Amino acid sequence: MKKQVKTSRHPEETRKKIIESAIALILQQGFSATGVEQICQAAGVTKGAFFHHFASKEEAGQAALAAWAAHGSALYAAAKNEPARHPLDHLHRLFDIMIDIVPHPAAPLTCVVGIVSQETAVSHPGLREACSTYLTNWTEFARQLLAEAKAALPPRIDFDPAEVAWFLNSLWQGSMLVAKTTQHPDHVVRNLERARAYVDSLFGEPLAP
Amino acid sequence: MKKQVKTSRHPEETRKKIIESAIALILQQGFSATGVEQICQAAGVTKGAFFHHFASKEEAGQAALAAWAAHGSALYAAAKNEPARHPLDHLHRLFDIMIDIVPHPAAPLTCVVGIVSQETAVSHPGLREACSTYLTNWTEFARQLLAEAKAALPPRIDFDPAEVAWFLNSLWQGSMLVAKTTQHPDHVVRNLERARAYVDSLFGEPLAP
Amino acid sequence: MKKQVKTSRHPEETRKKIIESAIALILQQGFSATGVEQICQAAGVTKGAFFHHFASKEEAGQAALAAWAAHGSALYAAAKNEPARHPLDHLHRLFDIMIDIVPHPAAPLTCVVGIVSQETAVSHPGLREACSTYLTNWTEFARQLLAEAKAALPPRIDFDPAEVAWFLNSLWQGSMLVAKTTQHPDHVVRNLERARAYVDSLFGEPLAP
Amino acid sequence: MKKQVKTSRHPEETRKKIIESAIALILQQGFSATGVEQICQAAGVTKGAFFHHFASKEEAGQAALAAWAAHGSALYAAAKNEPARHPLDHLHRLFDIMIDIVPHPAAPLTCVVGIVSQETAVSHPGLREACSTYLTNWTEFARQLLAEAKAALPPRIDFDPAEVAWFLNSLWQGSMLVAKTTQHPDHVVRNLERARAYVDSLFGEPLAP
DNA sequence: ACAAACGGGACCACCCGTTCGT
DNA sequence: ACGAACGGGTGGTCCCGTTTGT
C-alpha cells in the first residue's frame, strides 16, 4: 500500500554534501539569504536529512565554517611542508599559495568567514565567535612564520609579528571583499604581491619590487 | 471608516529617517537579515510610507548605499581642505581622518558597502554594482592624492598610484571586517598607521614607524 | 520654494478617462484583480483625482458598469432606428449589430457585466444588483422586439417573449465567455447566426439556415 | 522551542479539503478575491500545509479546476450509462442531468471554469488554458452525442455537431452566469428545456415545446 | 538515516483609503 | 480639481523547525 522510498543511508556523505552545498551558497548569497530548503535542494537531500544531521541552521553554519577553516588551514600549512633554506622561505610560500588560489577556475574568491561574521555579528553571536577564532588562527599561523623569520634573520627595523600578521590578514580579507565587489580578481594578486614586497622590506633592502 | 491618526507630511525627513535606520540596521545584521518592517519601526514610520518613498527594499538599499557613500566622500574630502605644505600632507590627513573615525563612540566600524556587496552579489546585481562604484570612487580619490604626491615629490621607488590605492582600500575594508569580527577596533588603527608608514616609505626614508 | 504642480482641471475628462481605463482593465483582469492605482496609472491621473471623483473603488465600478451599459444600450438601440418593413427586421438588425461587434479590432469580446457580477456577487452586492439590472434591461429590449414581432406576425408556435429574450441573453453572455476562454471569437458569430435562425424558425418555416 | 500542537498526517485528505474549500470560495468570490489564508481557514489547515501541497495559489487553482472538471465529466458521462433505445436518448439524458443540478440545494449554479477563465485570462495564462481545455472537453462530449444521434437518425436539416455543441455549451455557461447575476436559477431550467426542444427540432417535428 | 506532512510565523509587496497642501 | 505623503492592513510566498512514519 504505502510506497517504499529509497533512503541512501550514507550519513557521512550526506553530511558532507550538505556542508559543501551550504558553503557554496553562502559564498554567493550570504548566510541569512540562504535557506535550509535551498541547501537541501543543492545537496540533493530533504529537510528530514538536514535536521537529522544539524539541530538548526546555525549549527550547519558552524559546520560549514569549520569545514571551510579546516580546508584553509590545510592549504596554508603546506607553506611549512619543506624546511626553509632561507629565513623568508616559508613566508614566501604562504604568499605563493594564496596567490595560486586566485586563477583557479572554481575559486570562490570570497571567504565564508568574512561573509558570515558580517551578517551574524548581532543575530548569531556563536557564529561570529567562531569566525573570530578562525581569523585568529590564520593570524597566529602567519605570526609564527613571521616570528620564526625574525628569529632567523634580524629585521632591518623591528616589528611586532602579531601586528604584521593582522595587517596581512586584514589585507587578505579586504582583497577578497574588493575582488567580489568589483569582480576583478586581479586586485587580489597585486595586493598580495605588494604585501610580500612589504614583508621583504621589513627584513632586507628598502623595498624593491 | 478607517481611522487615520495623523500624517507627518515631511517627505524629506521621512526619507532621511528611513535611510538612516536602514544603514544602522544593515551595519548590524546585513541587508537580507534586515526587514522592511524593522526599518520602519526604527524610523518611526509605517510600511505605507516606506513603500511610498521606495518601490522595493532594494531601492531603499540603493538609497542607503548612496547616502553612506556621500557621507564618506564628504568626510574624506576634508583631507584636501587645506593646501598641502608638504607633498604628503593630504595623504597624511586622509589617514588621520580614517584613524579618527575609530575611537568615535557611535562609530559603526563596518562599511555598508562591504557588507551589502557580499550578500547581494548574486541576488541583487544592482546593489553590487553600486557598491563597486562607491569602492572605485574612494580608490580614485586616494589615487589622486597619491598621484599628486608623486608629482610633487619623486618617490624613492616608482609605483602605480592606482595599484597602491586599491591596496589601501582593500586594507581599509579588510580592517573593518576584521574589527567587526574580532570586536577589536584597535586593529583598524594599527593597520592604518602601518599603512601610512608604508606609503611614507614609498617616498622617503626606508620605513621607520 | 514649493514647486507648483500642474493640475489639469478638466473634471469631466478625468472622470471619463478613469472610467475608460477601469473598463479596459476589468475586461482583462476582472474587478478585484484590478487595483485603484493601476487604473490611475492607465488613466494618467493620481489617486487624489480618483478618490475625488469616486468615494470608493466600488463606486468607480458602478460608474464603469453604467458607462458600459449605456454604451451597449446605444448600440443596440440602433436596431430600431429605421421602421421595420418586415416584422422581423428589428430583430435581424439586432443580431447584425451584435455580429458586427466581433470582427472589430478593438473589440473586447467580453462583457464587463458578466465578469463583475461573477466575482462580486458576495463581496459587493451593490455591483451584482447593478449587473442584474443591466442584464434585465438588455433582456427587456429584446423582449420588446420579440413581442412586437409576435404582434405583427403570428408565430408558427407560441412562445413567451421574455423567456426567449433570456435565452438569447444567456447565449450572448455565454458566447463571449467561451470566446474569451478559448480565444476563438468565431464561436460568437456562429452562435449568433444559429440564434437568429432559431428565432426565425419560431415564426417562419421550420428552420433552414 | 516552537510548540507544535498536532500533525494530521492525511495528505490525500488534506489536499482534498483544500481543493474543495477553494472551489467553494471561488464559486462565490472568484479566483483573485479568494485568499490563500481564507482557503486554509475554510479547509482547517495552515498555510504551511497549503504550500506543502501546492507551490502557489495558481497551482491550487489548477487542481481545483481539474477536480471540478473531473466531477462534471463524471456527472455528464452518466448520460451514456444505459444504451440508447431511441437515437436522442443520450442527448435527452444529458439535458436531464443538467436540469437536475439546478434544484439541488447545495448546487452552486455557477461554473468554476467560467469564473476563473474570465479573471485570469491575462494574469494567469495557464489557468485560462486549462479552462479552455475543460470547456473543449465538455463540447467534445456533446459533439459525440450529437454525431451519434445524427448517424442513427437522419436530421431534418443538416448541422455540424461541433457547432451545435459549442452553441449548447455557450448557452449552458451563459445560463449559469445569468442565474448567478439575477439570482434566478429558474432561467437555467427554462433555457435548457428550450435548448432540448431546439435540438429535437433539428431532428424531428418542427419544434413543439 | 531519511522522507514528507505539517505548524506557525515572518517576509516583501501592495492594497484601498485618508489627509493635507496647492 | 488635483497631487502626494501617509496609515494601517492584507496578500501570496517562503521560512525554519517539528513530528510522524518507514
mmCIF file of N, CA and C in Angstrom, chain B residues 80-179:
data_model
loop_
_atom_site.group_PDB
_atom_site.id
_atom_site.type_symbol
_atom_site.label_atom_id
_atom_site.label_comp_id
_atom_site.label_asym_id
_atom_site.label_seq_id
_atom_site.Cartn_x
_atom_site.Cartn_y
_atom_site.Cartn_z
ATOM 1 N N LYS B 80 41.598 67.348 1.689
ATOM 2 C CA LYS B 80 42.136 68.345 0.756
ATOM 3 C C LYS B 80 41.668 69.761 1.088
ATOM 4 N N ASN B 81 41.086 69.923 2.256
ATOM 5 C CA ASN B 81 40.556 71.235 2.620
ATOM 6 C C ASN B 81 41.643 72.305 2.616
ATOM 7 N N GLU B 82 42.742 71.999 3.229
ATOM 8 C CA GLU B 82 43.817 72.986 3.288
ATOM 9 C C GLU B 82 44.893 72.632 2.266
ATOM 10 N N PRO B 83 45.550 73.642 1.754
ATOM 11 C CA PRO B 83 46.631 73.371 0.793
ATOM 12 C C PRO B 83 47.747 72.578 1.471
ATOM 13 N N ALA B 84 48.368 71.760 0.693
ATOM 14 C CA ALA B 84 49.422 70.908 1.238
ATOM 15 C C ALA B 84 50.734 71.681 1.342
ATOM 16 N N ARG B 85 51.266 71.774 2.550
ATOM 17 C CA ARG B 85 52.558 72.454 2.716
ATOM 18 C C ARG B 85 53.680 71.467 2.404
ATOM 19 N N HIS B 86 53.408 70.245 2.677
ATOM 20 C CA HIS B 86 54.365 69.189 2.328
ATOM 21 C C HIS B 86 53.658 68.240 1.361
ATOM 22 N N PRO B 87 54.347 67.681 0.403
ATOM 23 C CA PRO B 87 53.701 66.836 -0.627
ATOM 24 C C PRO B 87 52.845 65.721 -0.046
ATOM 25 N N LEU B 88 53.193 65.214 1.124
ATOM 26 C CA LEU B 88 52.436 64.096 1.677
ATOM 27 C C LEU B 88 51.333 64.541 2.637
ATOM 28 N N ASP B 89 51.179 65.846 2.787
ATOM 29 C CA ASP B 89 50.206 66.363 3.754
ATOM 30 C C ASP B 89 48.803 65.796 3.547
ATOM 31 N N HIS B 90 48.333 65.883 2.339
ATOM 32 C CA HIS B 90 46.959 65.436 2.065
ATOM 33 C C HIS B 90 46.787 63.960 2.386
ATOM 34 N N LEU B 91 47.763 63.166 2.020
ATOM 35 C CA LEU B 91 47.672 61.733 2.324
ATOM 36 C C LEU B 91 47.657 61.509 3.834
ATOM 37 N N HIS B 92 48.520 62.233 4.504
ATOM 38 C CA HIS B 92 48.549 62.081 5.960
ATOM 39 C C HIS B 92 47.216 62.461 6.581
ATOM 40 N N ARG B 93 46.636 63.524 6.067
ATOM 41 C CA ARG B 93 45.338 63.944 6.613
ATOM 42 C C ARG B 93 44.273 62.877 6.357
ATOM 43 N N LEU B 94 44.338 62.276 5.197
ATOM 44 C CA LEU B 94 43.369 61.211 4.913
ATOM 45 C C LEU B 94 43.502 60.083 5.948
ATOM 46 N N PHE B 95 44.743 59.701 6.208
ATOM 47 C CA PHE B 95 44.933 58.659 7.228
ATOM 48 C C PHE B 95 44.432 59.128 8.589
ATOM 49 N N ASP B 96 44.703 60.380 8.903
ATOM 50 C CA ASP B 96 44.234 60.897 10.190
ATOM 51 C C ASP B 96 42.721 60.823 10.296
ATOM 52 N N ILE B 97 42.066 61.216 9.215
ATOM 53 C CA ILE B 97 40.598 61.184 9.226
ATOM 54 C C ILE B 97 40.103 59.766 9.478
ATOM 55 N N MET B 98 40.681 58.827 8.780
ATOM 56 C CA MET B 98 40.248 57.444 8.933
ATOM 57 C C MET B 98 40.527 56.932 10.344
ATOM 58 N N ILE B 99 41.682 57.284 10.843
ATOM 59 C CA ILE B 99 42.030 56.835 12.192
ATOM 60 C C ILE B 99 41.103 57.475 13.227
ATOM 61 N N ASP B 100 40.752 58.726 12.978
ATOM 62 C CA ASP B 100 39.902 59.424 13.944
ATOM 63 C C ASP B 100 38.508 58.833 14.029
ATOM 64 N N ILE B 101 38.100 58.152 12.971
ATOM 65 C CA ILE B 101 36.754 57.569 12.986
ATOM 66 C C ILE B 101 36.653 56.505 14.070
ATOM 67 N N VAL B 102 37.694 55.758 14.244
ATOM 68 C CA VAL B 102 37.651 54.568 15.096
ATOM 69 C C VAL B 102 37.205 54.843 16.534
ATOM 70 N N PRO B 103 37.877 55.754 17.247
ATOM 71 C CA PRO B 103 37.523 55.893 18.664
ATOM 72 C C PRO B 103 36.153 56.505 18.894
ATOM 73 N N HIS B 104 35.556 57.078 17.846
ATOM 74 C CA HIS B 104 34.250 57.712 18.000
ATOM 75 C C HIS B 104 33.247 56.706 18.559
ATOM 76 N N PRO B 105 32.539 57.088 19.623
ATOM 77 C CA PRO B 105 31.632 56.132 20.287
ATOM 78 C C PRO B 105 30.572 55.555 19.356
ATOM 79 N N ALA B 106 29.988 56.395 18.510
ATOM 80 C CA ALA B 106 28.906 55.909 17.660
ATOM 81 C C ALA B 106 29.430 55.323 16.355
ATOM 82 N N ALA B 107 30.711 55.130 16.253
ATOM 83 C CA ALA B 107 31.272 54.633 15.001
ATOM 84 C C ALA B 107 30.851 53.183 14.772
ATOM 85 N N PRO B 108 30.447 52.886 13.596
ATOM 86 C CA PRO B 108 29.971 51.538 13.295
ATOM 87 C C PRO B 108 31.135 50.559 13.148
ATOM 88 N N LEU B 109 32.233 51.070 12.677
ATOM 89 C CA LEU B 109 33.387 50.216 12.436
ATOM 90 C C LEU B 109 33.105 49.120 11.434
ATOM 91 N N THR B 110 32.172 49.382 10.602
ATOM 92 C CA THR B 110 31.962 48.500 9.465
ATOM 93 C C THR B 110 31.511 49.388 8.328
ATOM 94 N N CYS B 111 31.525 48.846 7.161
ATOM 95 C CA CYS B 111 31.169 49.637 5.998
ATOM 96 C C CYS B 111 29.973 49.005 5.312
ATOM 97 N N VAL B 112 28.941 49.806 5.105
ATOM 98 C CA VAL B 112 27.743 49.310 4.441
ATOM 99 C C VAL B 112 28.099 48.708 3.089
ATOM 100 N N VAL B 113 28.962 49.387 2.379
ATOM 101 C CA VAL B 113 29.342 48.919 1.057
ATOM 102 C C VAL B 113 29.905 47.500 1.138
ATOM 103 N N GLY B 114 30.794 47.293 2.079
ATOM 104 C CA GLY B 114 31.410 45.984 2.210
ATOM 105 C C GLY B 114 30.392 44.903 2.509
ATOM 106 N N ILE B 115 29.497 45.199 3.428
ATOM 107 C CA ILE B 115 28.516 44.181 3.812
ATOM 108 C C ILE B 115 27.562 43.870 2.668
ATOM 109 N N VAL B 116 26.957 44.924 2.159
ATOM 110 C CA VAL B 116 25.908 44.731 1.152
ATOM 111 C C VAL B 116 26.453 43.991 -0.064
ATOM 112 N N SER B 117 27.612 44.379 -0.511
ATOM 113 C CA SER B 117 28.117 43.773 -1.738
ATOM 114 C C SER B 117 28.307 42.266 -1.568
ATOM 115 N N GLN B 118 28.692 41.847 -0.364
ATOM 116 C CA GLN B 118 28.966 40.423 -0.175
ATOM 117 C C GLN B 118 27.698 39.584 -0.304
ATOM 118 N N GLU B 119 26.606 40.052 0.293
ATOM 119 C CA GLU B 119 25.413 39.205 0.317
ATOM 120 C C GLU B 119 24.517 39.372 -0.892
ATOM 121 N N THR B 120 24.732 40.440 -1.642
ATOM 122 C CA THR B 120 23.812 40.697 -2.745
ATOM 123 C C THR B 120 24.460 40.508 -4.105
ATOM 124 N N ALA B 121 25.705 40.037 -4.097
ATOM 125 C CA ALA B 121 26.424 39.922 -5.371
ATOM 126 C C ALA B 121 25.606 39.147 -6.396
ATOM 127 N N VAL B 122 24.942 38.085 -5.950
ATOM 128 C CA VAL B 122 24.175 37.272 -6.895
ATOM 129 C C VAL B 122 22.712 37.688 -6.933
ATOM 130 N N SER B 123 22.119 37.864 -5.785
ATOM 131 C CA SER B 123 20.667 38.088 -5.719
ATOM 132 C C SER B 123 20.260 39.475 -6.199
ATOM 133 N N HIS B 124 21.046 40.471 -5.934
ATOM 134 C CA HIS B 124 20.671 41.832 -6.333
ATOM 135 C C HIS B 124 21.843 42.494 -7.047
ATOM 136 N N PRO B 125 22.009 42.160 -8.303
ATOM 137 C CA PRO B 125 23.185 42.648 -9.029
ATOM 138 C C PRO B 125 23.299 44.166 -8.993
ATOM 139 N N GLY B 126 22.160 44.835 -9.002
ATOM 140 C CA GLY B 126 22.195 46.293 -8.983
ATOM 141 C C GLY B 126 22.910 46.828 -7.766
ATOM 142 N N LEU B 127 22.671 46.217 -6.636
ATOM 143 C CA LEU B 127 23.326 46.685 -5.414
ATOM 144 C C LEU B 127 24.836 46.458 -5.495
ATOM 145 N N ARG B 128 25.202 45.293 -5.988
ATOM 146 C CA ARG B 128 26.634 45.013 -6.085
ATOM 147 C C ARG B 128 27.314 46.036 -6.984
ATOM 148 N N GLU B 129 26.677 46.352 -8.089
ATOM 149 C CA GLU B 129 27.259 47.339 -8.997
ATOM 150 C C GLU B 129 27.449 48.685 -8.313
ATOM 151 N N ALA B 130 26.435 49.080 -7.571
ATOM 152 C CA ALA B 130 26.552 50.350 -6.858
ATOM 153 C C ALA B 130 27.720 50.291 -5.881
ATOM 154 N N CYS B 131 27.833 49.195 -5.172
ATOM 155 C CA CYS B 131 28.939 49.049 -4.231
ATOM 156 C C CYS B 131 30.271 49.163 -4.957
ATOM 157 N N SER B 132 30.333 48.509 -6.079
ATOM 158 C CA SER B 132 31.563 48.552 -6.862
ATOM 159 C C SER B 132 31.909 49.998 -7.215
ATOM 160 N N THR B 133 30.896 50.740 -7.629
ATOM 161 C CA THR B 133 31.135 52.138 -7.976
ATOM 162 C C THR B 133 31.674 52.930 -6.792
ATOM 163 N N TYR B 134 31.062 52.731 -5.636
ATOM 164 C CA TYR B 134 31.490 53.514 -4.477
ATOM 165 C C TYR B 134 32.908 53.142 -4.053
ATOM 166 N N LEU B 135 33.217 51.863 -4.124
ATOM 167 C CA LEU B 135 34.587 51.463 -3.813
ATOM 168 C C LEU B 135 35.558 52.116 -4.790
ATOM 169 N N THR B 136 35.167 52.117 -6.046
ATOM 170 C CA THR B 136 36.026 52.709 -7.066
ATOM 171 C C THR B 136 36.216 54.202 -6.820
ATOM 172 N N ASN B 137 35.134 54.855 -6.414
ATOM 173 C CA ASN B 137 35.243 56.289 -6.142
ATOM 174 C C ASN B 137 36.276 56.557 -5.045
ATOM 175 N N TRP B 138 36.167 55.800 -3.979
ATOM 176 C CA TRP B 138 37.129 56.007 -2.886
ATOM 177 C C TRP B 138 38.547 55.785 -3.400
ATOM 178 N N THR B 139 38.708 54.721 -4.151
ATOM 179 C CA THR B 139 40.028 54.409 -4.674
ATOM 180 C C THR B 139 40.540 55.533 -5.566
ATOM 181 N N GLU B 140 39.646 56.063 -6.359
ATOM 182 C CA GLU B 140 40.045 57.134 -7.259
ATOM 183 C C GLU B 140 40.523 58.354 -6.469
ATOM 184 N N PHE B 141 39.825 58.619 -5.371
ATOM 185 C CA PHE B 141 40.233 59.744 -4.534
ATOM 186 C C PHE B 141 41.645 59.521 -3.991
ATOM 187 N N ALA B 142 41.866 58.324 -3.479
ATOM 188 C CA ALA B 142 43.203 58.027 -2.942
ATOM 189 C C ALA B 142 44.244 58.044 -4.058
ATOM 190 N N ARG B 143 43.833 57.554 -5.210
ATOM 191 C CA ARG B 143 44.764 57.541 -6.326
ATOM 192 C C ARG B 143 45.222 58.965 -6.677
ATOM 193 N N GLN B 144 44.264 59.883 -6.666
ATOM 194 C CA GLN B 144 44.605 61.278 -6.977
ATOM 195 C C GLN B 144 45.621 61.830 -5.989
ATOM 196 N N LEU B 145 45.352 61.587 -4.710
ATOM 197 C CA LEU B 145 46.281 62.079 -3.698
ATOM 198 C C LEU B 145 47.668 61.482 -3.911
ATOM 199 N N LEU B 146 47.687 60.202 -4.203
ATOM 200 C CA LEU B 146 48.973 59.544 -4.424
ATOM 201 C C LEU B 146 49.671 60.119 -5.653
ATOM 202 N N ALA B 147 48.894 60.338 -6.697
ATOM 203 C CA ALA B 147 49.484 60.869 -7.928
ATOM 204 C C ALA B 147 50.012 62.279 -7.710
ATOM 205 N N GLU B 148 49.253 63.065 -6.977
ATOM 206 C CA GLU B 148 49.701 64.433 -6.699
ATOM 207 C C GLU B 148 50.984 64.426 -5.877
ATOM 208 N N ALA B 149 51.008 63.550 -4.903
ATOM 209 C CA ALA B 149 52.218 63.465 -4.077
ATOM 210 C C ALA B 149 53.411 63.035 -4.926
ATOM 211 N N LYS B 150 53.123 62.066 -5.793
ATOM 212 C CA LYS B 150 54.187 61.556 -6.651
ATOM 213 C C LYS B 150 54.708 62.656 -7.589
ATOM 214 N N ALA B 151 53.800 63.481 -8.046
ATOM 215 C CA ALA B 151 54.195 64.559 -8.951
ATOM 216 C C ALA B 151 55.027 65.603 -8.215
ATOM 217 N N ALA B 152 54.694 65.835 -6.962
ATOM 218 C CA ALA B 152 55.397 66.870 -6.199
ATOM 219 C C ALA B 152 56.701 66.351 -5.603
ATOM 220 N N LEU B 153 56.711 65.101 -5.305
ATOM 221 C CA LEU B 153 57.882 64.526 -4.637
ATOM 222 C C LEU B 153 58.249 63.200 -5.283
ATOM 223 N N PRO B 154 59.322 63.179 -6.062
ATOM 224 C CA PRO B 154 59.705 61.934 -6.742
ATOM 225 C C PRO B 154 59.887 60.801 -5.736
ATOM 226 N N PRO B 155 59.206 59.730 -5.945
ATOM 227 C CA PRO B 155 59.258 58.633 -4.973
ATOM 228 C C PRO B 155 60.608 57.928 -5.005
ATOM 229 N N ARG B 156 60.907 57.290 -3.889
ATOM 230 C CA ARG B 156 62.151 56.559 -3.796
ATOM 231 C C ARG B 156 62.147 55.412 -4.800
ATOM 232 N N ILE B 157 61.033 54.733 -4.856
ATOM 233 C CA ILE B 157 60.866 53.719 -5.895
ATOM 234 C C ILE B 157 59.533 53.960 -6.579
ATOM 235 N N ASP B 158 59.514 53.722 -7.850
ATOM 236 C CA ASP B 158 58.312 54.029 -8.612
ATOM 237 C C ASP B 158 57.159 53.131 -8.178
ATOM 238 N N PHE B 159 55.936 53.640 -8.323
ATOM 239 C CA PHE B 159 54.756 52.830 -8.023
ATOM 240 C C PHE B 159 53.581 53.336 -8.828
ATOM 241 N N ASP B 160 52.601 52.468 -9.031
ATOM 242 C CA ASP B 160 51.385 52.853 -9.750
ATOM 243 C C ASP B 160 50.369 53.363 -8.734
ATOM 244 N N PRO B 161 50.027 54.616 -8.780
ATOM 245 C CA PRO B 161 49.096 55.174 -7.786
ATOM 246 C C PRO B 161 47.799 54.372 -7.684
ATOM 247 N N ALA B 162 47.270 53.926 -8.815
ATOM 248 C CA ALA B 162 46.006 53.189 -8.785
ATOM 249 C C ALA B 162 46.172 51.882 -8.006
ATOM 250 N N GLU B 163 47.287 51.218 -8.256
ATOM 251 C CA GLU B 163 47.511 49.943 -7.579
ATOM 252 C C GLU B 163 47.618 50.136 -6.073
ATOM 253 N N VAL B 164 48.374 51.141 -5.693
ATOM 254 C CA VAL B 164 48.538 51.407 -4.262
ATOM 255 C C VAL B 164 47.201 51.821 -3.647
ATOM 256 N N ALA B 165 46.422 52.561 -4.408
ATOM 257 C CA ALA B 165 45.124 52.986 -3.889
ATOM 258 C C ALA B 165 44.233 51.771 -3.631
ATOM 259 N N TRP B 166 44.224 50.833 -4.546
ATOM 260 C CA TRP B 166 43.438 49.614 -4.318
ATOM 261 C C TRP B 166 43.987 48.824 -3.136
ATOM 262 N N PHE B 167 45.282 48.837 -3.008
ATOM 263 C CA PHE B 167 45.910 48.176 -1.872
ATOM 264 C C PHE B 167 45.398 48.790 -0.571
ATOM 265 N N LEU B 168 45.382 50.096 -0.527
ATOM 266 C CA LEU B 168 44.935 50.780 0.694
ATOM 267 C C LEU B 168 43.453 50.552 0.946
ATOM 268 N N ASN B 169 42.671 50.580 -0.118
ATOM 269 C CA ASN B 169 41.228 50.381 0.047
ATOM 270 C C ASN B 169 40.945 48.960 0.544
ATOM 271 N N SER B 170 41.632 48.008 -0.021
ATOM 272 C CA SER B 170 41.442 46.633 0.420
ATOM 273 C C SER B 170 41.785 46.512 1.898
ATOM 274 N N LEU B 171 42.877 47.129 2.273
ATOM 275 C CA LEU B 171 43.279 47.072 3.679
ATOM 276 C C LEU B 171 42.231 47.734 4.564
ATOM 277 N N TRP B 172 41.736 48.835 4.126
ATOM 278 C CA TRP B 172 40.737 49.610 4.857
ATOM 279 C C TRP B 172 39.470 48.767 5.049
ATOM 280 N N GLN B 173 38.981 48.187 3.984
ATOM 281 C CA GLN B 173 37.796 47.336 4.081
ATOM 282 C C GLN B 173 38.078 46.118 4.954
ATOM 283 N N GLY B 174 39.197 45.497 4.716
ATOM 284 C CA GLY B 174 39.540 44.305 5.485
ATOM 285 C C GLY B 174 39.714 44.610 6.962
ATOM 286 N N SER B 175 40.267 45.765 7.253
ATOM 287 C CA SER B 175 40.463 46.128 8.653
ATOM 288 C C SER B 175 39.127 46.231 9.372
ATOM 289 N N MET B 176 38.152 46.845 8.726
ATOM 290 C CA MET B 176 36.834 46.977 9.353
ATOM 291 C C MET B 176 36.174 45.615 9.499
ATOM 292 N N LEU B 177 36.361 44.778 8.484
ATOM 293 C CA LEU B 177 35.806 43.426 8.576
ATOM 294 C C LEU B 177 36.404 42.700 9.772
ATOM 295 N N VAL B 178 37.704 42.751 9.872
ATOM 296 C CA VAL B 178 38.381 42.067 10.978
ATOM 297 C C VAL B 178 37.963 42.661 12.319
ATOM 298 N N ALA B 179 37.854 43.975 12.353
ATOM 299 C CA ALA B 179 37.481 44.622 13.613
ATOM 300 C C ALA B 179 36.100 44.174 14.064
#
